[in-house]
PDB file of C-alpha atoms in Angstrom:
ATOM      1  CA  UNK Q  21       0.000   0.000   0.000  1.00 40.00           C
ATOM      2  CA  UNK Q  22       1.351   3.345  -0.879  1.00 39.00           C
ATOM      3  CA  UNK Q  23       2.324   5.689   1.795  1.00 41.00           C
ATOM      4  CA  UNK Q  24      -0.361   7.457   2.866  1.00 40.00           C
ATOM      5  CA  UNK Q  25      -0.428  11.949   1.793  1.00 37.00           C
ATOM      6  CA  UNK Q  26      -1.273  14.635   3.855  1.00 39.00           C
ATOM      7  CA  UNK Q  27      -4.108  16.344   2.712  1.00 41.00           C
ATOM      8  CA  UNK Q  28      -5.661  19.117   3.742  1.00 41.00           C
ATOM      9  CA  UNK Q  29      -7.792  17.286   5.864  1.00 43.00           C
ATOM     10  CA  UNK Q  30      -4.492  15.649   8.196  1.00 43.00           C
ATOM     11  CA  UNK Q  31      -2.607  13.249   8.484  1.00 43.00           C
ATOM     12  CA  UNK Q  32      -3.251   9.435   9.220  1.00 46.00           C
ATOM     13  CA  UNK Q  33      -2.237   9.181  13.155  1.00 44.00           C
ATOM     14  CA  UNK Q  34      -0.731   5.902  14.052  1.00 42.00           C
ATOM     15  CA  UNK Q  35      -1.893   5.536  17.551  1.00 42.00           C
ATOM     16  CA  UNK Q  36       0.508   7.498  19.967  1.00 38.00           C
ATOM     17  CA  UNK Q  37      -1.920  10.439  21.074  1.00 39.00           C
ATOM     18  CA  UNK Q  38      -3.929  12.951  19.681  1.00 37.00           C
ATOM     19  CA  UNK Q  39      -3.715  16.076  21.711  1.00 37.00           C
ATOM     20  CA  UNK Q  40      -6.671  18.400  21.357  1.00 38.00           C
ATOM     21  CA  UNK Q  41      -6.129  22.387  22.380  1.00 37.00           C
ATOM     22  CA  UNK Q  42      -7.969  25.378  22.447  1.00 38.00           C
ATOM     23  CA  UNK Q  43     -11.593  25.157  22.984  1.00 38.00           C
ATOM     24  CA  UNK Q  44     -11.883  21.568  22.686  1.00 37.00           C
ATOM     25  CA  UNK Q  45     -10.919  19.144  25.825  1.00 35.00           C
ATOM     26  CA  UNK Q  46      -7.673  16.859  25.774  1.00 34.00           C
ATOM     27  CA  UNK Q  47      -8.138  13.402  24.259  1.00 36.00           C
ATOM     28  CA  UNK Q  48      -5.482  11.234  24.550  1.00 37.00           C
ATOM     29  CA  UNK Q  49      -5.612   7.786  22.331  1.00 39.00           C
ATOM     30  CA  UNK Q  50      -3.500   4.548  22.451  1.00 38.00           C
ATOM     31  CA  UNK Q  51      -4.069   1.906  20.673  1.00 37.00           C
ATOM     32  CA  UNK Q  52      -6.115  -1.466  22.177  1.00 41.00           C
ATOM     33  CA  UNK Q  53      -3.197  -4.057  23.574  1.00 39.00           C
ATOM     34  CA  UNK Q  54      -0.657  -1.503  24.531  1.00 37.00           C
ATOM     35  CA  UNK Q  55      -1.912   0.534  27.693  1.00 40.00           C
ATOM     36  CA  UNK Q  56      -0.124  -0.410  30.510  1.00 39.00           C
ATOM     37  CA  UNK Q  57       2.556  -3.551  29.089  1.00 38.00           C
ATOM     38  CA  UNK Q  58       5.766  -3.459  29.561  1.00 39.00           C
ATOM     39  CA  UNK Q  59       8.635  -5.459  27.177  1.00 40.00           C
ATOM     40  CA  UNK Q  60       8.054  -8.748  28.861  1.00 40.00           C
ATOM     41  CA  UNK Q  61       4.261  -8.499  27.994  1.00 37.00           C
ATOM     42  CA  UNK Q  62       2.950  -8.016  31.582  1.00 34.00           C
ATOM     43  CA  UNK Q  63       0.674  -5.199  32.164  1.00 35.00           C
ATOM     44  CA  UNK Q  64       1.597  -2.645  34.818  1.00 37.00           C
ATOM     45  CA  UNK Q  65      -0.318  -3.727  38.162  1.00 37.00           C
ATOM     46  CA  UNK Q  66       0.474  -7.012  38.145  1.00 42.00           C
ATOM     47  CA  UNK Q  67       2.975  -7.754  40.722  1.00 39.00           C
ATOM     48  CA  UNK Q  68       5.448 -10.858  40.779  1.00 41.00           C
ATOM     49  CA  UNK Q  69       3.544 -12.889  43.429  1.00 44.00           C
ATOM     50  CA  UNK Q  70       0.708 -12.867  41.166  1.00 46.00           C
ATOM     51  CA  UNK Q  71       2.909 -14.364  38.146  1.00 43.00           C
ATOM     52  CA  UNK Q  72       4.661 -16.456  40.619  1.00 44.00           C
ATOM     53  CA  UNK Q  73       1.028 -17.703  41.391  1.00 46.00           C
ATOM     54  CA  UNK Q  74       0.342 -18.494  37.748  1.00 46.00           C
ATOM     55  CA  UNK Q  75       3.519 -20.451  37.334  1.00 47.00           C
ATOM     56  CA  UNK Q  76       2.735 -22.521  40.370  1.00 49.00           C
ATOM     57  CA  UNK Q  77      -0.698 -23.360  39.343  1.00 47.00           C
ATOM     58  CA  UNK Q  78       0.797 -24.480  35.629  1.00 49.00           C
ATOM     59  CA  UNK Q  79       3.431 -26.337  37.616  1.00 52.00           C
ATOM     60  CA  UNK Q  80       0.508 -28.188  39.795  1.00 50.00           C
ATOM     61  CA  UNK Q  81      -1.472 -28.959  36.456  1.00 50.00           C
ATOM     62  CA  UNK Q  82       1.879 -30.645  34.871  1.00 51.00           C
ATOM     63  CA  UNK Q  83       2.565 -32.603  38.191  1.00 50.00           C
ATOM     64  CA  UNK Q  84      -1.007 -34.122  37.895  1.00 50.00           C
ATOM     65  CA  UNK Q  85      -0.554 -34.934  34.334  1.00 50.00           C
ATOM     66  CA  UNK Q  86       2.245 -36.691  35.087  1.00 53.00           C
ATOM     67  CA  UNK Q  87       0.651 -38.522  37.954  1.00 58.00           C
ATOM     68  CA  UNK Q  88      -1.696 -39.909  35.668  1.00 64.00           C
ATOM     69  CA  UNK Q  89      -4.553 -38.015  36.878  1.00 75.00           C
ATOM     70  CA  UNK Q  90      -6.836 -36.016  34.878  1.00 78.00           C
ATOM     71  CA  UNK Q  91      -6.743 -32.284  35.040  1.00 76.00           C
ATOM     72  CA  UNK Q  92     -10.638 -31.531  35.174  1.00 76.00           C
ATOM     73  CA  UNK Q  93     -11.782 -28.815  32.805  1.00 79.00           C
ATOM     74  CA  UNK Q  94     -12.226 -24.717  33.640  1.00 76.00           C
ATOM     75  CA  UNK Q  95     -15.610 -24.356  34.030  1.00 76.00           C
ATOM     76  CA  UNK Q  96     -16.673 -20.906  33.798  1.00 75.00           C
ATOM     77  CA  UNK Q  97     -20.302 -20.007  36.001  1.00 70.00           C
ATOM     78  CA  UNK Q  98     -23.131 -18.105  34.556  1.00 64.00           C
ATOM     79  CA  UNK Q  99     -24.026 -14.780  35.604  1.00 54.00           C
ATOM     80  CA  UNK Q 100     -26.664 -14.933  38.293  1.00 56.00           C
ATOM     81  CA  UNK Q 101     -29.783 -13.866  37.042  1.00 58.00           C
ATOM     82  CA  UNK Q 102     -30.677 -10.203  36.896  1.00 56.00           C
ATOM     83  CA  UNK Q 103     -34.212  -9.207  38.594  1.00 61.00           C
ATOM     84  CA  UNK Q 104     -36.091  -6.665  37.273  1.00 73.00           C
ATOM     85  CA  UNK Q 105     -36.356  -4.332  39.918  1.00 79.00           C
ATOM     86  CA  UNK Q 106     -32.989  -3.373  41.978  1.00 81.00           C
ATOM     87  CA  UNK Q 107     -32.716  -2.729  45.572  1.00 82.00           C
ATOM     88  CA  UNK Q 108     -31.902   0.616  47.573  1.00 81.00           C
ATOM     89  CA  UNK Q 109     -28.425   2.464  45.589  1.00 82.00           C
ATOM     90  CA  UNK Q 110     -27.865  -0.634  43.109  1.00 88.00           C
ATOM     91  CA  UNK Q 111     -27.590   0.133  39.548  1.00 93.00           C
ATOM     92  CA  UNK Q 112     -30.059   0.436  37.118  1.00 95.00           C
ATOM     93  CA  UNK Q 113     -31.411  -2.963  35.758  1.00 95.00           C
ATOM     94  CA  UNK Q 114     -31.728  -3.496  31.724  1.00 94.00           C
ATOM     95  CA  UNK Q 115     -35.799  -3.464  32.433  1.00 95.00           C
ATOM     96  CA  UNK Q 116     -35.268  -0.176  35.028  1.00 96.00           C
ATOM     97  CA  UNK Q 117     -33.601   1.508  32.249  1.00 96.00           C
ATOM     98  CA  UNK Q 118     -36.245   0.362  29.398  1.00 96.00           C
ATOM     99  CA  UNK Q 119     -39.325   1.217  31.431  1.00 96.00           C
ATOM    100  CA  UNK Q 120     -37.745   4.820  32.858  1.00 97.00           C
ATOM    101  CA  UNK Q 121     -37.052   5.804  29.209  1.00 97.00           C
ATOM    102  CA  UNK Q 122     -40.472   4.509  28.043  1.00 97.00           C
ATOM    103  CA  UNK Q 123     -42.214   6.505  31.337  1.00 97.00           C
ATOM    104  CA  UNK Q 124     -40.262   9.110  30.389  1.00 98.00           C
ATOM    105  CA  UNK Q 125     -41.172   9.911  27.016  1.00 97.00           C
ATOM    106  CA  UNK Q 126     -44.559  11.222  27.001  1.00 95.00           C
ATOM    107  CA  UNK Q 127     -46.944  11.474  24.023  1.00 95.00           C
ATOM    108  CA  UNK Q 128     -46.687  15.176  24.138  1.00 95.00           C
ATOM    109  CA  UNK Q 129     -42.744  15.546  24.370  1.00 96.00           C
ATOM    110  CA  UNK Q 130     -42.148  13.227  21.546  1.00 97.00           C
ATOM    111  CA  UNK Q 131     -44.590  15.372  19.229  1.00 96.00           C
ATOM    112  CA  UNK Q 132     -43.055  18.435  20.035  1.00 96.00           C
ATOM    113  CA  UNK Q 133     -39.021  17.352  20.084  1.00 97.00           C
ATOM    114  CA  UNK Q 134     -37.065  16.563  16.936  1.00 97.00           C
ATOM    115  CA  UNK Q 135     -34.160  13.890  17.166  1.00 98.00           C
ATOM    116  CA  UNK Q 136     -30.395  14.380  15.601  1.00 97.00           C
ATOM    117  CA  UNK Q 137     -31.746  13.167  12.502  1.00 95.00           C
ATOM    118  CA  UNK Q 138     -34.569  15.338  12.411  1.00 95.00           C
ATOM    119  CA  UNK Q 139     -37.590  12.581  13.120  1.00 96.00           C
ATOM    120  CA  UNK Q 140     -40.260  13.374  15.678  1.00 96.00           C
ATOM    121  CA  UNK Q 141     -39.284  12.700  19.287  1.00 97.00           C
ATOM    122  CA  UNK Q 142     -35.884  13.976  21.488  1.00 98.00           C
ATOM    123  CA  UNK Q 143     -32.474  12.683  20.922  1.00 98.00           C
ATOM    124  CA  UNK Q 144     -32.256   9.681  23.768  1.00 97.00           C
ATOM    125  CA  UNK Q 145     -29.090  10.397  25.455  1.00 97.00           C
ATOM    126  CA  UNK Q 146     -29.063   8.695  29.186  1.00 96.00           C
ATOM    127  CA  UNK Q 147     -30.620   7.205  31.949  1.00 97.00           C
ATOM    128  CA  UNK Q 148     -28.838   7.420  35.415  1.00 97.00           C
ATOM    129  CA  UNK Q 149     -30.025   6.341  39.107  1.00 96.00           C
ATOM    130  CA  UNK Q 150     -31.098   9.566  40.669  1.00 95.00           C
ATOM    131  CA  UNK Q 151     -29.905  11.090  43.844  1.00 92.00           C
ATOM    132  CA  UNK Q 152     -31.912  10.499  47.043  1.00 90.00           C
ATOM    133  CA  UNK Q 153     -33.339  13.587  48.706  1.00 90.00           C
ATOM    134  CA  UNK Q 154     -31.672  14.219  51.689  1.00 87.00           C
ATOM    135  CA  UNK Q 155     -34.404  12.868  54.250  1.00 87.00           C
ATOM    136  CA  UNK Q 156     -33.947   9.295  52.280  1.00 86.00           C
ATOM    137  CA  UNK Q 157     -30.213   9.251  52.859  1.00 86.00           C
ATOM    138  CA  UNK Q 158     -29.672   5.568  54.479  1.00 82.00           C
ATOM    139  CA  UNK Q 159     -33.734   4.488  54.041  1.00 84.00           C
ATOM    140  CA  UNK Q 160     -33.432   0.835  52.696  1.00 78.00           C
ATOM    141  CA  UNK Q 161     -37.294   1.774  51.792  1.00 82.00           C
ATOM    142  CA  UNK Q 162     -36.197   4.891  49.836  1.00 87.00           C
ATOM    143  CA  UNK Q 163     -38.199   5.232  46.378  1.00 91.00           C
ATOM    144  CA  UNK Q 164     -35.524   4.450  43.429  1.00 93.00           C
ATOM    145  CA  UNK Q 165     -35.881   6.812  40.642  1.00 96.00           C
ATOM    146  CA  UNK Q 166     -34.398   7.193  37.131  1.00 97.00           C
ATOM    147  CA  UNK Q 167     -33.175  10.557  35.511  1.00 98.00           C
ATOM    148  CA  UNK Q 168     -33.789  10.112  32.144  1.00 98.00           C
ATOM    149  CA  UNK Q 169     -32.300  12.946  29.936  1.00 98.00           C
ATOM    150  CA  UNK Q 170     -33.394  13.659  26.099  1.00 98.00           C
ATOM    151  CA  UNK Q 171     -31.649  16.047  23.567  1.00 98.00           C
ATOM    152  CA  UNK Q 172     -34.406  18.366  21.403  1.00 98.00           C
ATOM    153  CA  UNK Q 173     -32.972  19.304  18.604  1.00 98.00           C
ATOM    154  CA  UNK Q 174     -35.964  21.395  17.624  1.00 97.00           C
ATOM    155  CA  UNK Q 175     -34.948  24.162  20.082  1.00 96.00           C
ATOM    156  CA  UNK Q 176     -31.705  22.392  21.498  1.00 98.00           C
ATOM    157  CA  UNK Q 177     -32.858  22.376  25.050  1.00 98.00           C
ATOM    158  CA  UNK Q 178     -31.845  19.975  27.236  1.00 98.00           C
ATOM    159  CA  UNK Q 179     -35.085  17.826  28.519  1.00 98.00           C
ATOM    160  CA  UNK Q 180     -34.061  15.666  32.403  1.00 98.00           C
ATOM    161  CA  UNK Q 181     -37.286  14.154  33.688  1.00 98.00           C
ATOM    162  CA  UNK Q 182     -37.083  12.042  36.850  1.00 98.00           C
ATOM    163  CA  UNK Q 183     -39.804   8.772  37.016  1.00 98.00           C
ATOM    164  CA  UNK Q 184     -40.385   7.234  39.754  1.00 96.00           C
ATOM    165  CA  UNK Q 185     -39.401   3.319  39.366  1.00 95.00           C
ATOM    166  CA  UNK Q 186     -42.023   2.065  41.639  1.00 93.00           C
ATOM    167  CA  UNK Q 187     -45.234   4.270  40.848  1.00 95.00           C
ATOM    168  CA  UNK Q 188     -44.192   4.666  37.210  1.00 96.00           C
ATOM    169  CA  UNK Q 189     -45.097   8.422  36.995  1.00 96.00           C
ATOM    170  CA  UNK Q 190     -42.661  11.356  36.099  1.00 97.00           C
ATOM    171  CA  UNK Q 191     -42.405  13.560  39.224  1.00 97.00           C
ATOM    172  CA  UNK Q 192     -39.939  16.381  37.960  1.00 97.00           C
ATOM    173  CA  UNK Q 193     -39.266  17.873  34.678  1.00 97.00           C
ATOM    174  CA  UNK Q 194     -36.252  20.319  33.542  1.00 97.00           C
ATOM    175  CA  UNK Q 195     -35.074  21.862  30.597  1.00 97.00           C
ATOM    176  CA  UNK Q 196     -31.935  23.832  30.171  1.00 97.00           C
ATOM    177  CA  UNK Q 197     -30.560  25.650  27.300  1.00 96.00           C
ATOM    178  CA  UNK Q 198     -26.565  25.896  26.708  1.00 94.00           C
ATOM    179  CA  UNK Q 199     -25.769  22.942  28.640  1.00 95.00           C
ATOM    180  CA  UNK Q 200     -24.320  19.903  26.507  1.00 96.00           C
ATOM    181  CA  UNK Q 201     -23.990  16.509  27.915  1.00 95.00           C
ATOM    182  CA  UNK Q 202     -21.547  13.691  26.201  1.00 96.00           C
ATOM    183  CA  UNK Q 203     -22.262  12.816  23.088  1.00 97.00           C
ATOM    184  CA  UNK Q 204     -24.307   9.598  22.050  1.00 97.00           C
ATOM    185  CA  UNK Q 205     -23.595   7.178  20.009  1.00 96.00           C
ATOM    186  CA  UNK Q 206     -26.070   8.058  17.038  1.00 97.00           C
ATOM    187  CA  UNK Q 207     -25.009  11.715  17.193  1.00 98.00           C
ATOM    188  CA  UNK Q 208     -21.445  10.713  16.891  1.00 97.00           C
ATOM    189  CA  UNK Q 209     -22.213   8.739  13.518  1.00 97.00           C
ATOM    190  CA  UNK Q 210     -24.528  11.269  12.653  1.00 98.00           C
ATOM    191  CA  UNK Q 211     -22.106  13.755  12.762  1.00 98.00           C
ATOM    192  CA  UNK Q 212     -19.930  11.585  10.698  1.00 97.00           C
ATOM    193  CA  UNK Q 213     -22.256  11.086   8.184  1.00 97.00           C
ATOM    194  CA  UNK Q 214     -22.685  14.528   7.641  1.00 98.00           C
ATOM    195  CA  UNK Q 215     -19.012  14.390   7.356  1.00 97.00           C
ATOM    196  CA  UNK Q 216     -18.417  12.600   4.670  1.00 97.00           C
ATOM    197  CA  UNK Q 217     -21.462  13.496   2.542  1.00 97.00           C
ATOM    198  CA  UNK Q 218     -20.251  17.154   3.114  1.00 97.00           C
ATOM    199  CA  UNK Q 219     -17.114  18.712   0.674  1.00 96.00           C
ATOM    200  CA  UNK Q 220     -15.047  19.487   3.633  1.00 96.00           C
ATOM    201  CA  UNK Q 221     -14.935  15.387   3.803  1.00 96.00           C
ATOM    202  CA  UNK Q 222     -13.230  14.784   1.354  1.00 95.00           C
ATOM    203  CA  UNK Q 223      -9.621  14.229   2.960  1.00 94.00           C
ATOM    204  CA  UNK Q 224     -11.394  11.892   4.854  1.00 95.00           C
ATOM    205  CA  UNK Q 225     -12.830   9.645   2.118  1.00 96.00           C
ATOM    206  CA  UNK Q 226      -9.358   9.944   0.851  1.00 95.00           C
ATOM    207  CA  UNK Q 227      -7.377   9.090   3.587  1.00 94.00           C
ATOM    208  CA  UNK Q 228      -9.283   6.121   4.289  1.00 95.00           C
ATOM    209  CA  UNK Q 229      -9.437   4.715   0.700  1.00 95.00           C
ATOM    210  CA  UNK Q 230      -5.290   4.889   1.311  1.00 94.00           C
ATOM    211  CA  UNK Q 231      -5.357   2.804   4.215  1.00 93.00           C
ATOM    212  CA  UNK Q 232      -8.202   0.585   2.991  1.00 94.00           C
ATOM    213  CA  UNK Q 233      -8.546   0.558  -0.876  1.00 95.00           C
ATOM    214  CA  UNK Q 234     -11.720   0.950  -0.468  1.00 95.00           C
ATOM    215  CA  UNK Q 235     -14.354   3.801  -0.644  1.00 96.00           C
ATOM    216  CA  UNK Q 236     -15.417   5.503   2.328  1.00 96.00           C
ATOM    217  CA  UNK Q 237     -19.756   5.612   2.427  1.00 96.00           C
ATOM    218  CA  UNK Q 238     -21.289   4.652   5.733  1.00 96.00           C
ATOM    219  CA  UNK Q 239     -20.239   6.016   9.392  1.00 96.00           C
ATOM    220  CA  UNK Q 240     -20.259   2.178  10.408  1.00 96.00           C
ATOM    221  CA  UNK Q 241     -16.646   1.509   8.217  1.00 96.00           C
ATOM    222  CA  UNK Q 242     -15.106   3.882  11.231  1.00 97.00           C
ATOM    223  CA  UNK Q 243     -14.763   3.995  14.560  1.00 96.00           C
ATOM    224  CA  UNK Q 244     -15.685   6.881  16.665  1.00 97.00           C
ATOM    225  CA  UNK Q 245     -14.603   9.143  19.489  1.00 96.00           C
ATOM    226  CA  UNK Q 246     -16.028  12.731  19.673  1.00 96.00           C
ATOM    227  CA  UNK Q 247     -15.809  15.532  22.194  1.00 96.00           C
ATOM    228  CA  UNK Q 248     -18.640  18.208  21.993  1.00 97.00           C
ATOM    229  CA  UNK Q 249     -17.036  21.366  20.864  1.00 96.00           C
ATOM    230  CA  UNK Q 250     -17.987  25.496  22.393  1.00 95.00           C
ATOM    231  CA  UNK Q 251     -17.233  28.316  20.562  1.00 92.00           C
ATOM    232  CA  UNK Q 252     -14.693  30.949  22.091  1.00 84.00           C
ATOM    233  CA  UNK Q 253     -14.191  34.586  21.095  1.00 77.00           C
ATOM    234  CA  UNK Q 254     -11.180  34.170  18.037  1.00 73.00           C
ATOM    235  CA  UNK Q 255     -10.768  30.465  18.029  1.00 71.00           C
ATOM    236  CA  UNK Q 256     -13.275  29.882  15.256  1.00 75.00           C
ATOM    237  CA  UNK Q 257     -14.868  31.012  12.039  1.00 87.00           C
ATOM    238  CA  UNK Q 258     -18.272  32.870  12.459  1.00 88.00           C
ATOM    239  CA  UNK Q 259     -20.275  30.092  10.933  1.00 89.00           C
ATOM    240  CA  UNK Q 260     -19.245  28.111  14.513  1.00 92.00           C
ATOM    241  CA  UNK Q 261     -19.686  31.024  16.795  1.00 92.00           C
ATOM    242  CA  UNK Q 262     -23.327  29.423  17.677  1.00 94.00           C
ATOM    243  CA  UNK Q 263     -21.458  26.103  19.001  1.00 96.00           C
ATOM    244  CA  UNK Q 264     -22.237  25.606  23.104  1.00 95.00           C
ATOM    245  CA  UNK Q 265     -25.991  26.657  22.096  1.00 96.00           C
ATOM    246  CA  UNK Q 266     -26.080  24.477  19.341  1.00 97.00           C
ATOM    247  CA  UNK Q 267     -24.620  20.652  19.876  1.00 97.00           C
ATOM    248  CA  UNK Q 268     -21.296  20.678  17.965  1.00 97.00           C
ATOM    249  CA  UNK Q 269     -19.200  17.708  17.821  1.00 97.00           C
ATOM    250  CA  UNK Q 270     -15.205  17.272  16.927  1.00 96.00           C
ATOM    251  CA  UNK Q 271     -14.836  13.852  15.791  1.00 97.00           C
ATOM    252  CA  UNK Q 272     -11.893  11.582  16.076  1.00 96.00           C
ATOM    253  CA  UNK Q 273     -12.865   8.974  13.294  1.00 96.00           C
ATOM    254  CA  UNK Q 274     -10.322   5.795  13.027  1.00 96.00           C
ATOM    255  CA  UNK Q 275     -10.076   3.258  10.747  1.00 95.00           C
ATOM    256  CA  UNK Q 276     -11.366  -0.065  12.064  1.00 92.00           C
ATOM    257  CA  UNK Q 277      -8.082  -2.250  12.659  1.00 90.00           C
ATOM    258  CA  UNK Q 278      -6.490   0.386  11.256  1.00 92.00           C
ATOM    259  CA  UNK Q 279      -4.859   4.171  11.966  1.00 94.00           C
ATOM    260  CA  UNK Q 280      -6.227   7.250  13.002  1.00 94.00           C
ATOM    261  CA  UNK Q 281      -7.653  10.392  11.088  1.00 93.00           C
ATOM    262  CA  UNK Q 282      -6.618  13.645  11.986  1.00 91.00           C
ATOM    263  CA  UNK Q 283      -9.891  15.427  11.938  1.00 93.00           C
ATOM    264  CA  UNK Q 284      -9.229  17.993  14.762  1.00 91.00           C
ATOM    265  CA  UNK Q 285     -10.167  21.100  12.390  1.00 93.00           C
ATOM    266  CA  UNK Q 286     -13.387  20.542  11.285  1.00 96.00           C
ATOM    267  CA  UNK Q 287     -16.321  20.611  13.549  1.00 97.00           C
ATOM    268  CA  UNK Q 288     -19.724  19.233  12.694  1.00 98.00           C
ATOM    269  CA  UNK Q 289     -22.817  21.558  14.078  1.00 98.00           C
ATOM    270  CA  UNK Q 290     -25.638  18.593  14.429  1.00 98.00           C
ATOM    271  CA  UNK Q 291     -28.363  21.929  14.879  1.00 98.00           C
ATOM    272  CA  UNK Q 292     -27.417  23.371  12.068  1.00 97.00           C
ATOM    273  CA  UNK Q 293     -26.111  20.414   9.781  1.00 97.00           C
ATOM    274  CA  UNK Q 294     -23.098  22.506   8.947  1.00 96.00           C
ATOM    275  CA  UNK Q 295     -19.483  22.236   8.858  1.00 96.00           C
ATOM    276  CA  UNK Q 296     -17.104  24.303   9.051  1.00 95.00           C
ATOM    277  CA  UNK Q 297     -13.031  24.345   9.114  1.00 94.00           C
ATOM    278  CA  UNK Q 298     -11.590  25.876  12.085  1.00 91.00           C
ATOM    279  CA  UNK Q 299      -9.158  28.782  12.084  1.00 79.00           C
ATOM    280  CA  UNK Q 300      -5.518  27.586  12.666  1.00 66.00           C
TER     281      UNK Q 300
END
C-alpha cells in the first residue's frame, strides 16, 4: 500500500496520542493491547507474586498430568440472574432503564421534540439512578428513581425528567438551554455522516481509501470518538460562533483495525447540519 499523503484534511495518526487544544478538551488515544505492558508483555499492576502464582498453578497442572490423573476442565459459572427491579443504591437494571425511558417519554414531548436526525421525538441520550433527597439518605425503603435525559434538537434544550421506578409516573421535569452533555452514540455517527457526505470530507474519504482501498460511504466503516465542541471569542470562524448553544461535535474517526484520522479542524454543528473548518 502506498504511503499514505497529507491532505488538507491531516494526516493518518498511528496511535501514539492525539492532543486536542484550544476550545476543545484533551483526548489522549492509544491503541487497544498496549496501555499499561511493559517489554516482557505483563501489564503494569500485576505484581510478581501474582505471576509467581500463575507459574505454580501451571506447575501443579503438569505434576497431575504426570501422575496420571486427569486435570478436570475450567468451568466458567453463569451470571446470576438479573431481577427486574434493583434494591436501595444498586444500579439500574436493563428493564429499570427500558421502562424509565419509556415513562419518560410522554406522548406530548415526543410530538413536540425533533431527534439528531430530524424525526419526531428527542435525541435519547441517558438514563442514570437519581440522587436520594436528603431525608432518604440511608432508608433501605427509599423510592428508586431514574433521571432520564433527552436532547431536542428542535430548540436544542436539554429535557431531564425524573420517574419514579415504583409508581411509574414522572415527578420532575427540567429543561436547560446551553448545557451539553456527552455525546451519544447516534449523534457521533450522525455527525460523521454529515461528514463525509459534506465537501469538507473529502480528505477523509481519501485518507481512508489509502489505508483501505476501499471507498469511504457509511459512518459504520469507522470507529468513533467525539468531544462536543464550544465556541470561544477568536478560536473559530463565524459560521461556529453558535457552538455551546447548538450541539457541535469534533470527531476523532479511526479506521477499524487500522490508523487514526486527523480530523481535529473541522467541527460538525448537528443543529445546524453545517461544517465548518476551524481557524488555525
Amino acid at each position: 500500500m502506498r504511503n499514505i499523503v497529507h491532505r488538507h484534511l491531516g494526516k493518518m495518526v498511528a496511535g501514539t496520542t492525539i492532543a486536542v487544544a484550544g476550545t476543545a478538551v484533551m483526548v489522549a488515544v492509544t491503541l487497544p493491547g498496549t496501555a499499561g505492558a511493559d517489554d516482557n508483555g505483563t501489564r503494569a499492576g500485576q505484581s510478581a507474586p501474582q505471576a509467581a502464582g500463575a507459574a505454580g498453578a501451571a506447575g501443579a497442572g503438569e505434576a497431575a498430568a504426570g501422575s496420571g490423573r486427569a486435570v478436570p476442565p475450567g468451568v466458567v459459572e453463569a451470571a446470576p440472574a438479573e431481577g427486574q427491579q434493583g434494591e436501595g443504591r444498586d444500579p439500574l437494571t436493563d428493564d429499570e432503564l427500558q421502562r424509565a425511558e419509556k415513562i419518560a417519554l410522554s406522548r406530548q414531548l415526543f410530538r413536540s421534540s425533533e431527534s439528531v436526525d430530524g424525526d419526531r421525538g428527542p435525541q435519547p441520550l441517558g438514563v442514570d439512578l437519581a440522587e436520594p433527597e436528603a431525608d432518604e439518605v440511608g432508608r433501605p425503603d427509599a423510592p428508586r428513581r431514574a433521571d432520564v435525559t433527552f436532547y431536542d434538537y428542535r430548540d436544542d434544550t436539554l429535557v431531564t425528567r425524573t420517574v419514579d421506578l415504583g409508581t411509574g409516573k414522572v415527578v420532575a421535569t427540567g429543561t436547560q438551554h446551553g448545557v451539553q452533555p456527552p455525546l451519544s452514540r447516534a449523534e457521533k455517527a450522525e455527525a460523521a455522516g454529515l461528514l463525509i457526505a459534506d465537501p469538507l470530507g473529502s480528505g477523509l474519504k481519501a485518507d481512508y481509501k489509502d489505508a483501505t482501498g476501499k471507498a469511504l460511504t457509511s459512518p459504520d466503516q469507522l470507529q468513533l470518538s467525539g468531544a462536543v465542541y464550544r465556541a470561544a471569542p477568536g478560536a473559530q470562524p463565524a459560521a461556529l460562533d453558535q457552538c455551546g448553544e447548538h450541539r457541535c461535535v469534533r470527531l476523532f474517526p479511526k479506521v477499524k483495525n487500522g490508523p487514526w484520522v486527523d480530523a481535529r479542524q473541522l467541527v460538525i454543528d448537528l443543529s445546524a447540519r453545517k461544517i465548518a473548518r476551524l481557524d488555525r
